[in-house]
CSV table of C-alpha atoms in Angstrom, one decimal:
chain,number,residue,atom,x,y,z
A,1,UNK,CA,7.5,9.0,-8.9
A,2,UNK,CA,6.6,7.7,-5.5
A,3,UNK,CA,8.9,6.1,-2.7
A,4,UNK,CA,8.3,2.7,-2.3
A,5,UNK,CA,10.4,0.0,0.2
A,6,UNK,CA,10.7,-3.6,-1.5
A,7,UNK,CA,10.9,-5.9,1.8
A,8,UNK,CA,12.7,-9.2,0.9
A,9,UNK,CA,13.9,-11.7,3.2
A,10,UNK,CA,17.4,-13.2,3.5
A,11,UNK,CA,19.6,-16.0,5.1
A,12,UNK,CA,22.6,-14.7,6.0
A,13,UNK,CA,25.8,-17.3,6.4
A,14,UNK,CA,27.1,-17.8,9.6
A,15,UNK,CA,30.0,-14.7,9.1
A,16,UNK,CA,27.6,-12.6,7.6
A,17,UNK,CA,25.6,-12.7,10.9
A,18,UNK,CA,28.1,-12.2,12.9
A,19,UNK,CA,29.0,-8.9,11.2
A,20,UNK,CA,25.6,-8.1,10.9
A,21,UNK,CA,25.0,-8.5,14.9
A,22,UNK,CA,27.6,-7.0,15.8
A,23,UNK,CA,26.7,-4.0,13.2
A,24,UNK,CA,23.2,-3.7,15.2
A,25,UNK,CA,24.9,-3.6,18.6
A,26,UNK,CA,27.2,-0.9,17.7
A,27,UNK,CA,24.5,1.1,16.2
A,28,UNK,CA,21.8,0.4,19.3
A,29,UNK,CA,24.6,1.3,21.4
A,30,UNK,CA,26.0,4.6,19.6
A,31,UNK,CA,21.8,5.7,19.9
A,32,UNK,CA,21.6,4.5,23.5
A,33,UNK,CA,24.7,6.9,24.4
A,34,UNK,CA,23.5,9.7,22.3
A,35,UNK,CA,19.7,9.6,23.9
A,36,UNK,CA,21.2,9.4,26.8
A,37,UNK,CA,23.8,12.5,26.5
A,38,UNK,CA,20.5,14.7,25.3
A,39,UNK,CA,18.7,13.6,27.5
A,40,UNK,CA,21.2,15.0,30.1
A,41,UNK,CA,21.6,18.3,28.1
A,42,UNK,CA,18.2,18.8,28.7
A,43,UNK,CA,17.4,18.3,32.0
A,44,UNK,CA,20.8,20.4,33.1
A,45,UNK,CA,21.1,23.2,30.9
A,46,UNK,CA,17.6,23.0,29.1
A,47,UNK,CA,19.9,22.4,26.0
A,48,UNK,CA,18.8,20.6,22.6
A,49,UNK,CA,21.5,19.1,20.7
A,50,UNK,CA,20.7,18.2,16.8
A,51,UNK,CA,22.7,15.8,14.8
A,52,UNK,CA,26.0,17.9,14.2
A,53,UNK,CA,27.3,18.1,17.6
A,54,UNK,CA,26.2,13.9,18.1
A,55,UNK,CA,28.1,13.1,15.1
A,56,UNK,CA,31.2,15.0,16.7
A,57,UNK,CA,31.0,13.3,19.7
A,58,UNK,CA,30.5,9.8,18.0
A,59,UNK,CA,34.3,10.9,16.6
A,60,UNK,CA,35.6,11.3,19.9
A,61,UNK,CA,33.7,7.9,21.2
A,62,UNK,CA,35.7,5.9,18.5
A,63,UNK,CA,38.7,7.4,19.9
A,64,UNK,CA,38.1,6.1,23.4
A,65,UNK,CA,40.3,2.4,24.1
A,66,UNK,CA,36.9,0.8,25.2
A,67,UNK,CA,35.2,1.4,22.4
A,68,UNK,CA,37.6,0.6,19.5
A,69,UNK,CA,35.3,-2.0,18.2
A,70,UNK,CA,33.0,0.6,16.5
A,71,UNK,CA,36.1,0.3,13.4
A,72,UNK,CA,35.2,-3.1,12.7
A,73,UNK,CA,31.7,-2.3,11.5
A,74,UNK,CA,30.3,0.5,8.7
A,75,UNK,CA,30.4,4.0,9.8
A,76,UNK,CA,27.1,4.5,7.6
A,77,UNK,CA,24.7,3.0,10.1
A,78,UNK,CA,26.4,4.7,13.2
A,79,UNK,CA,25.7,8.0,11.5
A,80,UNK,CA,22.3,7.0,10.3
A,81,UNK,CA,21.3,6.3,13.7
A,82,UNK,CA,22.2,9.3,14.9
A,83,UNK,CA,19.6,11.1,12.1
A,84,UNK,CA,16.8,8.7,13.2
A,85,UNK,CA,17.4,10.0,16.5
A,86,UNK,CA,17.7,13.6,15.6
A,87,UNK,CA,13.6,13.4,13.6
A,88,UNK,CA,12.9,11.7,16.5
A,89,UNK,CA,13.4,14.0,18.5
A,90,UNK,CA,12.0,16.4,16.0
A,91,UNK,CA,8.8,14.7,16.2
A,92,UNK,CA,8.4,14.7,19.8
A,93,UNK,CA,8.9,18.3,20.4
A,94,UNK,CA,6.4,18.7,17.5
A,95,UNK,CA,4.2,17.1,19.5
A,96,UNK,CA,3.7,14.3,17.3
A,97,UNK,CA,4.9,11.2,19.4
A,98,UNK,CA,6.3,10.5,22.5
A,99,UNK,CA,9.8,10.6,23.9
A,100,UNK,CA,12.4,8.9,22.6
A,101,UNK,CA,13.1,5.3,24.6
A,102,UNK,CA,16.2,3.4,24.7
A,103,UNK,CA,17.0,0.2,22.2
A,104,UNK,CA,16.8,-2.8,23.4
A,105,UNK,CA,19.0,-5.9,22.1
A,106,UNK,CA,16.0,-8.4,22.3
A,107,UNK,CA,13.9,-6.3,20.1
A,108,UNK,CA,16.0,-7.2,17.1
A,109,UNK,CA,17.3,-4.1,15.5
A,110,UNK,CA,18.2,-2.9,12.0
A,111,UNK,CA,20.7,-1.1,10.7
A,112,UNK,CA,20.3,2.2,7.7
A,113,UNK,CA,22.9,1.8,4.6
A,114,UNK,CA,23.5,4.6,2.1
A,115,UNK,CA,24.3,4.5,-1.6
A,116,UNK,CA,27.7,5.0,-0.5
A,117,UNK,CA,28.2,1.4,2.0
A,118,UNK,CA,26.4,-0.9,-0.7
A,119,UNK,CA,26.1,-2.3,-4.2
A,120,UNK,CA,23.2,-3.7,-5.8
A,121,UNK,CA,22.8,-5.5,-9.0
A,122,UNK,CA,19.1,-5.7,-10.5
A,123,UNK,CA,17.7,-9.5,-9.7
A,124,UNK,CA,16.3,-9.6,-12.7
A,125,UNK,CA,18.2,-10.9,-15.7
A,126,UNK,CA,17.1,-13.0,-18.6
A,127,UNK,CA,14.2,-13.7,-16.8
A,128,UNK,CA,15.6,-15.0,-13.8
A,129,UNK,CA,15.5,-13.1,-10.1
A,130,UNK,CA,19.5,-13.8,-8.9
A,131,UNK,CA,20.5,-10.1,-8.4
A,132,UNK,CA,23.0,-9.0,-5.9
A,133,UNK,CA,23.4,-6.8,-2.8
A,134,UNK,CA,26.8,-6.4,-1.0
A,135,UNK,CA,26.7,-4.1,2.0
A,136,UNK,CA,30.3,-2.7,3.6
A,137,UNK,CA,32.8,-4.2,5.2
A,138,UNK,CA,30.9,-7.3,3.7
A,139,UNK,CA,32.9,-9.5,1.2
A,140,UNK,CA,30.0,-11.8,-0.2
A,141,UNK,CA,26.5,-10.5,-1.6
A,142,UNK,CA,23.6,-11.4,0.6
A,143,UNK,CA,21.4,-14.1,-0.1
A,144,UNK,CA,18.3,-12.7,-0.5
A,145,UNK,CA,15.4,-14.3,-1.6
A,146,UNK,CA,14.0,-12.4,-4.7
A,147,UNK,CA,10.5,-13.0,-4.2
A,148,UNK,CA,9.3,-10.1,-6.2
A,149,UNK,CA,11.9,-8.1,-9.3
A,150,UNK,CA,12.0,-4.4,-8.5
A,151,UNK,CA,10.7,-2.1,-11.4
A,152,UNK,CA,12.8,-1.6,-14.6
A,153,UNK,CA,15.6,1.5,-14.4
A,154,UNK,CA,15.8,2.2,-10.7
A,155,UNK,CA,18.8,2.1,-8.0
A,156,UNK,CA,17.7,1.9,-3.8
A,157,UNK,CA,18.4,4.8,-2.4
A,158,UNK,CA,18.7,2.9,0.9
A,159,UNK,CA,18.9,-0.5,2.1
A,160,UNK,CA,17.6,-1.1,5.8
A,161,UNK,CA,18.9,-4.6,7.5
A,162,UNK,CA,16.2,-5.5,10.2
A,163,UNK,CA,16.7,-8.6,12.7
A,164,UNK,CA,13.1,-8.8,14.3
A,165,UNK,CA,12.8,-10.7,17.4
A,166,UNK,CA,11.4,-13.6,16.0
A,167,UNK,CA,15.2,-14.4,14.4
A,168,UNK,CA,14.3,-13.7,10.8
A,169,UNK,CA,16.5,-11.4,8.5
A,170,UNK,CA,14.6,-8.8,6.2
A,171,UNK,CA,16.3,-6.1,4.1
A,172,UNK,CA,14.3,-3.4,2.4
A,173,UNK,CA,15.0,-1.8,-0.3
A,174,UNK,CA,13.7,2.2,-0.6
A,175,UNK,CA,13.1,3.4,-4.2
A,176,UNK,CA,11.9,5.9,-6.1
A,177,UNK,CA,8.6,3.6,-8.0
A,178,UNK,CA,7.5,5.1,-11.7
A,179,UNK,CA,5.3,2.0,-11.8
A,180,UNK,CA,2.7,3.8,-9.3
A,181,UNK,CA,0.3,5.3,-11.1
A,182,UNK,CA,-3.5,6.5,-9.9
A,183,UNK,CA,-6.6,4.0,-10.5
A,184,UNK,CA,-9.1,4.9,-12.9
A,185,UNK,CA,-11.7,7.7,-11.2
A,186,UNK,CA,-14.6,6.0,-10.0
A,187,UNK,CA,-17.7,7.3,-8.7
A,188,UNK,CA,-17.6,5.1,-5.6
A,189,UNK,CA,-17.8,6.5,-2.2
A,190,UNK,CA,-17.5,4.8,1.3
A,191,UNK,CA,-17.8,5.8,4.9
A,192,UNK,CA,-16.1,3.0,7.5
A,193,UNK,CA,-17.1,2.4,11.2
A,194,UNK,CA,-14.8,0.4,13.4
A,195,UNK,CA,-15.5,-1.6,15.3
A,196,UNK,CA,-15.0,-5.2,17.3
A,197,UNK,CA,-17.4,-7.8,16.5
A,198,UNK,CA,-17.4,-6.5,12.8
A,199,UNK,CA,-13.8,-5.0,12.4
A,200,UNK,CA,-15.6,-2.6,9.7
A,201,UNK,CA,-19.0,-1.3,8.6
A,202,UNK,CA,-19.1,-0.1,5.4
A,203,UNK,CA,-22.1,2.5,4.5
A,204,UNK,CA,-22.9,-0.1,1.7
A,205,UNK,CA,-24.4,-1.9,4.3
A,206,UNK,CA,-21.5,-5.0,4.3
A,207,UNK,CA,-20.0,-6.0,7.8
A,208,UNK,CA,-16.5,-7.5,7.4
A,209,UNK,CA,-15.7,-9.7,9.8
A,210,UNK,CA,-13.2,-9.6,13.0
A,211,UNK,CA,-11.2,-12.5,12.5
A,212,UNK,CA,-9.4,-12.0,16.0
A,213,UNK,CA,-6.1,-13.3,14.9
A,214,UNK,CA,-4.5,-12.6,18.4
A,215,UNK,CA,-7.6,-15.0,19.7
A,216,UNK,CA,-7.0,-17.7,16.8
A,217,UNK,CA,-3.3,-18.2,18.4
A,218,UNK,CA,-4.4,-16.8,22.5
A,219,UNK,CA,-3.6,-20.7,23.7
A,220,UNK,CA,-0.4,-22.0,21.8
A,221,UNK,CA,0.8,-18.6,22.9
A,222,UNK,CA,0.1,-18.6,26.6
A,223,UNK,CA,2.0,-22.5,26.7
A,224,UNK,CA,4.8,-21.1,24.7
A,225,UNK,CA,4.7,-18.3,27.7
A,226,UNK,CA,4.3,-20.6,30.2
A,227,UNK,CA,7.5,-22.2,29.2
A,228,UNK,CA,9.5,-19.1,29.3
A,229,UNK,CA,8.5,-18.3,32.8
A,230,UNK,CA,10.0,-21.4,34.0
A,231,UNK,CA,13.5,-21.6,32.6
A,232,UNK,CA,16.2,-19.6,34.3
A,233,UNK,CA,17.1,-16.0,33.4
A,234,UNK,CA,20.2,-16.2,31.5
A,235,UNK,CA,20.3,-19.6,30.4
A,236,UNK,CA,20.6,-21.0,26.6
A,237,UNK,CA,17.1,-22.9,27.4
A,238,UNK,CA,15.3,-19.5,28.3
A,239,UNK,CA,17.1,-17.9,24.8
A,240,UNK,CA,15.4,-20.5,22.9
A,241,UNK,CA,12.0,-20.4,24.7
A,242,UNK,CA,11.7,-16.7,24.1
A,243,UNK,CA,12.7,-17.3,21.0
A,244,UNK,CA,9.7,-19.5,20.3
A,245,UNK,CA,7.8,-16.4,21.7
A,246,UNK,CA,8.7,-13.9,19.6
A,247,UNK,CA,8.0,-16.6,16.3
A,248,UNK,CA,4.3,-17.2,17.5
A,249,UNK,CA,3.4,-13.2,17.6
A,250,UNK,CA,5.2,-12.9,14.2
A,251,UNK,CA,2.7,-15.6,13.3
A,252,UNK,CA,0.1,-13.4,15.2
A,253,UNK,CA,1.3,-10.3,13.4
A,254,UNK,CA,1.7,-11.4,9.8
A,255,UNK,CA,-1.7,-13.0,10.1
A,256,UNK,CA,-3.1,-9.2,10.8
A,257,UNK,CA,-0.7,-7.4,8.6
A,258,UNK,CA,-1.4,-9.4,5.9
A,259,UNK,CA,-5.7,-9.4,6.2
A,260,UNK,CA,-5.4,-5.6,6.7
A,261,UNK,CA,-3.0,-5.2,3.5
A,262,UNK,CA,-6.2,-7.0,1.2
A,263,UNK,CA,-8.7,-4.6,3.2
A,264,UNK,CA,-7.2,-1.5,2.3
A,265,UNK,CA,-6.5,-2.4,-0.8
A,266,UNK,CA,-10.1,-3.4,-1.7
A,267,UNK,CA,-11.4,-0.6,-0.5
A,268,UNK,CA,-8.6,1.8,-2.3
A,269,UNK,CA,-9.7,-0.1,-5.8
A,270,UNK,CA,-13.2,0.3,-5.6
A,271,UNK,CA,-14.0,3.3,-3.9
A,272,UNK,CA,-13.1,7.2,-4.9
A,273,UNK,CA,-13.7,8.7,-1.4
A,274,UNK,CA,-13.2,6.6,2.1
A,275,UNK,CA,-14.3,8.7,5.1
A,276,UNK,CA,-13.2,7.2,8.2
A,277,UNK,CA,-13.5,8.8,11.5
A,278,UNK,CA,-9.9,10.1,13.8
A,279,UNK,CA,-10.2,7.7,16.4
A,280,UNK,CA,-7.4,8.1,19.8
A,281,UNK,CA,-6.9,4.7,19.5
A,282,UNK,CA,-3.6,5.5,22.3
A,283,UNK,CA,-6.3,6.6,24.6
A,284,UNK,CA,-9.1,3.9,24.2
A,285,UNK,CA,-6.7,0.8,24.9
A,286,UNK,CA,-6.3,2.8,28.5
A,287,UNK,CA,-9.9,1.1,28.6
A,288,UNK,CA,-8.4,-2.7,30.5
A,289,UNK,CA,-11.8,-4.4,29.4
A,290,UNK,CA,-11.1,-3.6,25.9
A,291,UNK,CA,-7.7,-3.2,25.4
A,292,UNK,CA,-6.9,-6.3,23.9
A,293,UNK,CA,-9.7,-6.6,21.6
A,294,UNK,CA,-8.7,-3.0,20.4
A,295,UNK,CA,-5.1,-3.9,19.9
A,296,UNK,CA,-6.0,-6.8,18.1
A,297,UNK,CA,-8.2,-5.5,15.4
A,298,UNK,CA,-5.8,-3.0,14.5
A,299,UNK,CA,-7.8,0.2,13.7
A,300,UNK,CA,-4.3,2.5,13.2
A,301,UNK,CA,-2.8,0.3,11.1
A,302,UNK,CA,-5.9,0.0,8.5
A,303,UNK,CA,-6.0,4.0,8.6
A,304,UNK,CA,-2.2,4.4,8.2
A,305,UNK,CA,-2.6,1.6,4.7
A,306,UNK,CA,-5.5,3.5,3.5
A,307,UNK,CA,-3.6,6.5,4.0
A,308,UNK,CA,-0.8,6.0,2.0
A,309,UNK,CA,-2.4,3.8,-0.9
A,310,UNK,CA,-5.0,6.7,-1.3
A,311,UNK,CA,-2.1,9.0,-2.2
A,312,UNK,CA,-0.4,6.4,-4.5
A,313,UNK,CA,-3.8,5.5,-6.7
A,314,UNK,CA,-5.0,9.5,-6.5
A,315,UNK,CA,-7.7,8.5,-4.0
A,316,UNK,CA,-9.3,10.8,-1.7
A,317,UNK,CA,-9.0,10.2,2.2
A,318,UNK,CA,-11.0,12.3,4.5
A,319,UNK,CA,-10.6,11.8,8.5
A,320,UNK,CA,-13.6,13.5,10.2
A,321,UNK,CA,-14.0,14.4,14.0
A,322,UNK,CA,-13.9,11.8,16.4
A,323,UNK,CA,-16.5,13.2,18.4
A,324,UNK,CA,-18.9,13.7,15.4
A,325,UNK,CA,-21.9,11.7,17.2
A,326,UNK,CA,-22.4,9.0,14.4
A,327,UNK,CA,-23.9,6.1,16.0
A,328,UNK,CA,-26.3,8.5,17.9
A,329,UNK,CA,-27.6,10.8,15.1
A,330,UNK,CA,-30.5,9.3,13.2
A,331,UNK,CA,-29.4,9.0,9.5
A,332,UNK,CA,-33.0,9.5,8.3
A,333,UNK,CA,-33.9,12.9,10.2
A,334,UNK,CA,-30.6,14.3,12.3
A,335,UNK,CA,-31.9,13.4,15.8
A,336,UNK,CA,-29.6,12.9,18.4
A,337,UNK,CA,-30.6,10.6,20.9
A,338,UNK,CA,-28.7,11.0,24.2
A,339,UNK,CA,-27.6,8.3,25.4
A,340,UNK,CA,-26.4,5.0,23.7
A,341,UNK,CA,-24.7,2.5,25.5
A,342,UNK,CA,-22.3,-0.1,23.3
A,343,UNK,CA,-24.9,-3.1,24.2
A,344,UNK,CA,-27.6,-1.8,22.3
A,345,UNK,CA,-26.7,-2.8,18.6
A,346,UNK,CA,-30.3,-1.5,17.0
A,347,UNK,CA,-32.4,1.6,18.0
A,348,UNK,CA,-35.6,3.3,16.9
A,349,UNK,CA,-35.6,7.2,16.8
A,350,UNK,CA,-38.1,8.7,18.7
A,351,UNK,CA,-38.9,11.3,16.1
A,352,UNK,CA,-39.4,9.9,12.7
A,353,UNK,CA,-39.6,6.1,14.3
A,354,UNK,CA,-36.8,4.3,12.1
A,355,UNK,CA,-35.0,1.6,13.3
A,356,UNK,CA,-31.3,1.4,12.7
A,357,UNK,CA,-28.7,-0.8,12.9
A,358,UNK,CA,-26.2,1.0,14.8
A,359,UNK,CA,-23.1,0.5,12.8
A,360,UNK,CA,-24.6,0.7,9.3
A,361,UNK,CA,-26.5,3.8,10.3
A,362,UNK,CA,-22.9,5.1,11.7
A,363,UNK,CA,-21.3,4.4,8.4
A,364,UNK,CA,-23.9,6.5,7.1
A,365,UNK,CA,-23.4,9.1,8.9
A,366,UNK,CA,-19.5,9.1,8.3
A,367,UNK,CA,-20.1,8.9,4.9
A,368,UNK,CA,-22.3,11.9,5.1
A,369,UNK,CA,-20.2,13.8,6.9
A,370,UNK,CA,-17.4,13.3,4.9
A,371,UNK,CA,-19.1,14.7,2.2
A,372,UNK,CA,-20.0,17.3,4.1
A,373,UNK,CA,-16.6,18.4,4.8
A,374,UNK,CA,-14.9,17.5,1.0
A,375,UNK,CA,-17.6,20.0,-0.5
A,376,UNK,CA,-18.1,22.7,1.5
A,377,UNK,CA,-15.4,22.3,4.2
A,378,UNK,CA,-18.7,22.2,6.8
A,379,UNK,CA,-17.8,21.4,10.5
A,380,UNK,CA,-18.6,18.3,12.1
A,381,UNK,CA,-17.6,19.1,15.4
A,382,UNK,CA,-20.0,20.0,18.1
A,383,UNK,CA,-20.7,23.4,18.7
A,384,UNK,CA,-19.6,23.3,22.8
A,385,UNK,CA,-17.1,20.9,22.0
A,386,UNK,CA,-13.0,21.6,22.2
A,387,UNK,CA,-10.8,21.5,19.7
A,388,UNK,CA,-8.6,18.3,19.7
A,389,UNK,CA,-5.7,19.8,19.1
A,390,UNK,CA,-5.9,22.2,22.1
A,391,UNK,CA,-6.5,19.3,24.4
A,392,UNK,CA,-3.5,17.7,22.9
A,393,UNK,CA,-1.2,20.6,22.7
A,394,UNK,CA,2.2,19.6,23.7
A,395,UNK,CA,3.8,23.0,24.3
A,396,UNK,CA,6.9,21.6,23.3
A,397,UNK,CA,7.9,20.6,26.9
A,398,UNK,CA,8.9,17.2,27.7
A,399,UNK,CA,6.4,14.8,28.8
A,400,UNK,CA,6.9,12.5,32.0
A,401,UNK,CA,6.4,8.8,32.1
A,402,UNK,CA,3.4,7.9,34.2
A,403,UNK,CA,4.3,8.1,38.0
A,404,UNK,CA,5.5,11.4,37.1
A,405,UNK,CA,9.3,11.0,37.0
A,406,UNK,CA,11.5,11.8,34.3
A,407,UNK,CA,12.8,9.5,32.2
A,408,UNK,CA,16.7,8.7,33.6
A,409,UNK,CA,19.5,7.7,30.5
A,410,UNK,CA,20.0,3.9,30.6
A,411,UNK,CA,22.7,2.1,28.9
């Protein structure tokens, strides 16, 4: 069986957002103290601290007179926190992401519950979706919008509450899915190029178009921002014009999410083998001329969809170097030209005289060697080249922000 998180979303009554607020404060402000106290142990006695000696002192912080209110919520998310903290943690000394950065309350928040802090009742019965979730220290059942019944037989193992910036409520719903099951093989295979104008380049030969959803919405955003800047900090009226922020990039982000969700799942139906390349898309945004176009097409995200729907519908995956020279090796005879700057979108190869279109013939070549690497396990790297992961070798020392200071605890 494979996980699988049901997202529905809810309209909580006004006393069941008030618990629920005050739920995500506690927690944002139990993980603020606790990043901060290992952040300290660090830097003074070059000391990590795991998750047992947090969860003692979040004992002795409930003792304290000032902090009394962490009773009146669940004790579940508080602890839960502190485990999200711990992987991360985990994850950064693995080298895997960055250091762990402080909550903040406009973000939104969410809040982890256990089989042991709620109670679910399937929505579906008799046909109709009308099922039940109570969560602790919660009298009434939320009132979530079944827009979707969960498969037949299964319990959540977890329920994550999430208040997004926007204002909107969302509760997922993590379970173990028997209804997964791989696609029919195929004999379909399919090298992808990124890219900007087209957001892919299949090695079919089809461009799919960027459709530049952060563009589509650029103005009504920047007069919503305009708005903000002008209302005093602190006041109700700057509250509700951030607020009208936040709702037009959740328009901006939905509108992505939601294109790149039929994408990837196009391409996982139809295709046995999808070769993309490992693109650092961290490091190209550094680029200020192309930053936002980058960030709006949304490159990690496609590769983190196809990712896990390959391993759902027993599809086959394969990243190749991101310094395999695809757009400058001719597909028809291996040439590699040496130069080819991003303004020349079709070339002729000096050798066998074939004209390519740049990102068809890189699809090509990504396809090929993807191949390449799934049969023989062939390298694709260039011979004087480094190995990425030794120029990205942490060392398992902590990193500094970028004016080269260390990151100082905040509450």
């Amino acid at each position: 069986m494979t996980e699988r998180a049901y997202r529905y979303r809810f309209y909580p009554t006004a006393e069941q957002e008030n618990l629920l607020r005050r739920t995500l404060g506690c927690v944002r402000l139990v993980f603020n103290k606790a990043l901060a106290l290992q952040t300290e142990a660090w830097y003074e006695r070059q000391e990590r601290m795991d998750y047992v000696p947090t969860s003692a002192t979040l004992t002795q912080w409930k003792k304290q007179e000032d902090l009394q209110f962490l009773h009146e919520v669940s004790c579940v998310p508080l602890q839960q926190g502190l485990r999200h903290l711990q992987k991360g943690f985990a994850n950064f000394f693995d080298g895997r992401i960055r250091y762990p950065r402080f909550k903040r309350k406009h973000n939104g928040g969410s809040a982890e519950f256990t089989k042991s802090a709620f109670k679910y009742r399937s929505p579906q019965r008799d046909g109709v979706l009308d099922g039940q979730l109570y969560l602790a220290k919660c009298e009434d059942p939320l009132p979530v919008v079944w827009s979707r019944a969960l498969p037949d037989g299964v319990d959540p193992s977890t329920v994550t509450v999430k208040l997004d910036p926007s204002g909107r409520w969302f509760v997922s719903l993590l379970v173990n899915d028997p209804t997964v099951e791989a696609l029919p093989v195929t004999d379909g295979a399919v090298g992808i190029d990124a890219g900007l104008t087209s957001l892919v380049t299949l090695s079919s030969g089809e461009k799919i178009s960027n459709l530049r959803h952060f563009h589509k919405h650029r103005r009504k955003l920047k007069q919503v921002q305009k708005f903000l800047s002008r209302k005093q900090k602190g006041s109700k009226n700057r509250d509700k014009a951030r607020h009208k922020v936040a709702r037009q990039h959740a328009k901006i982000a939905d509108s992505r999410k939601d294109f790149l969700h039929k994408l990837s799942t196009r391409l996982v139906r139809e295709n046995q083998t999808i070769v993309v390349e490992d693109l650092a898309v961290q490091n190209m945004v550094k680029n200020h001329k192309l930053a936002n176009s980058i960030a709006d097409a949304g490159w990690g995200e496609l590769v983190r969809m196809l990712g896990y729907k390959c391993t759902w519908y027993g599809r086959t995956l394969v990243k190749i170097d991101r310094w395999f020279p695809s757009s400058k090796r001719c597909g028809h005879c291996g040439y590699i030209v040496a130069s080819l700057p991003l303004d020349i979108r079709e070339w002729e190869c000096s050798h066998c005289q074939t004209v390519h279109d740049r990102d068809i013939n890189a699809a090509r070549n990504i396809l090929a060697a993807g191949q390449a690497v799934t049969v023989c396990g062939a390298n694709v790297r260039p011979v004087d080249g480094t190995s990425c992961e030794a120029r990205h070798e942490s060392g398992g020392q902590l990193r500094k922000t970028r004016k080269g200071r260390k990151q100082k605890p905040k509450l």
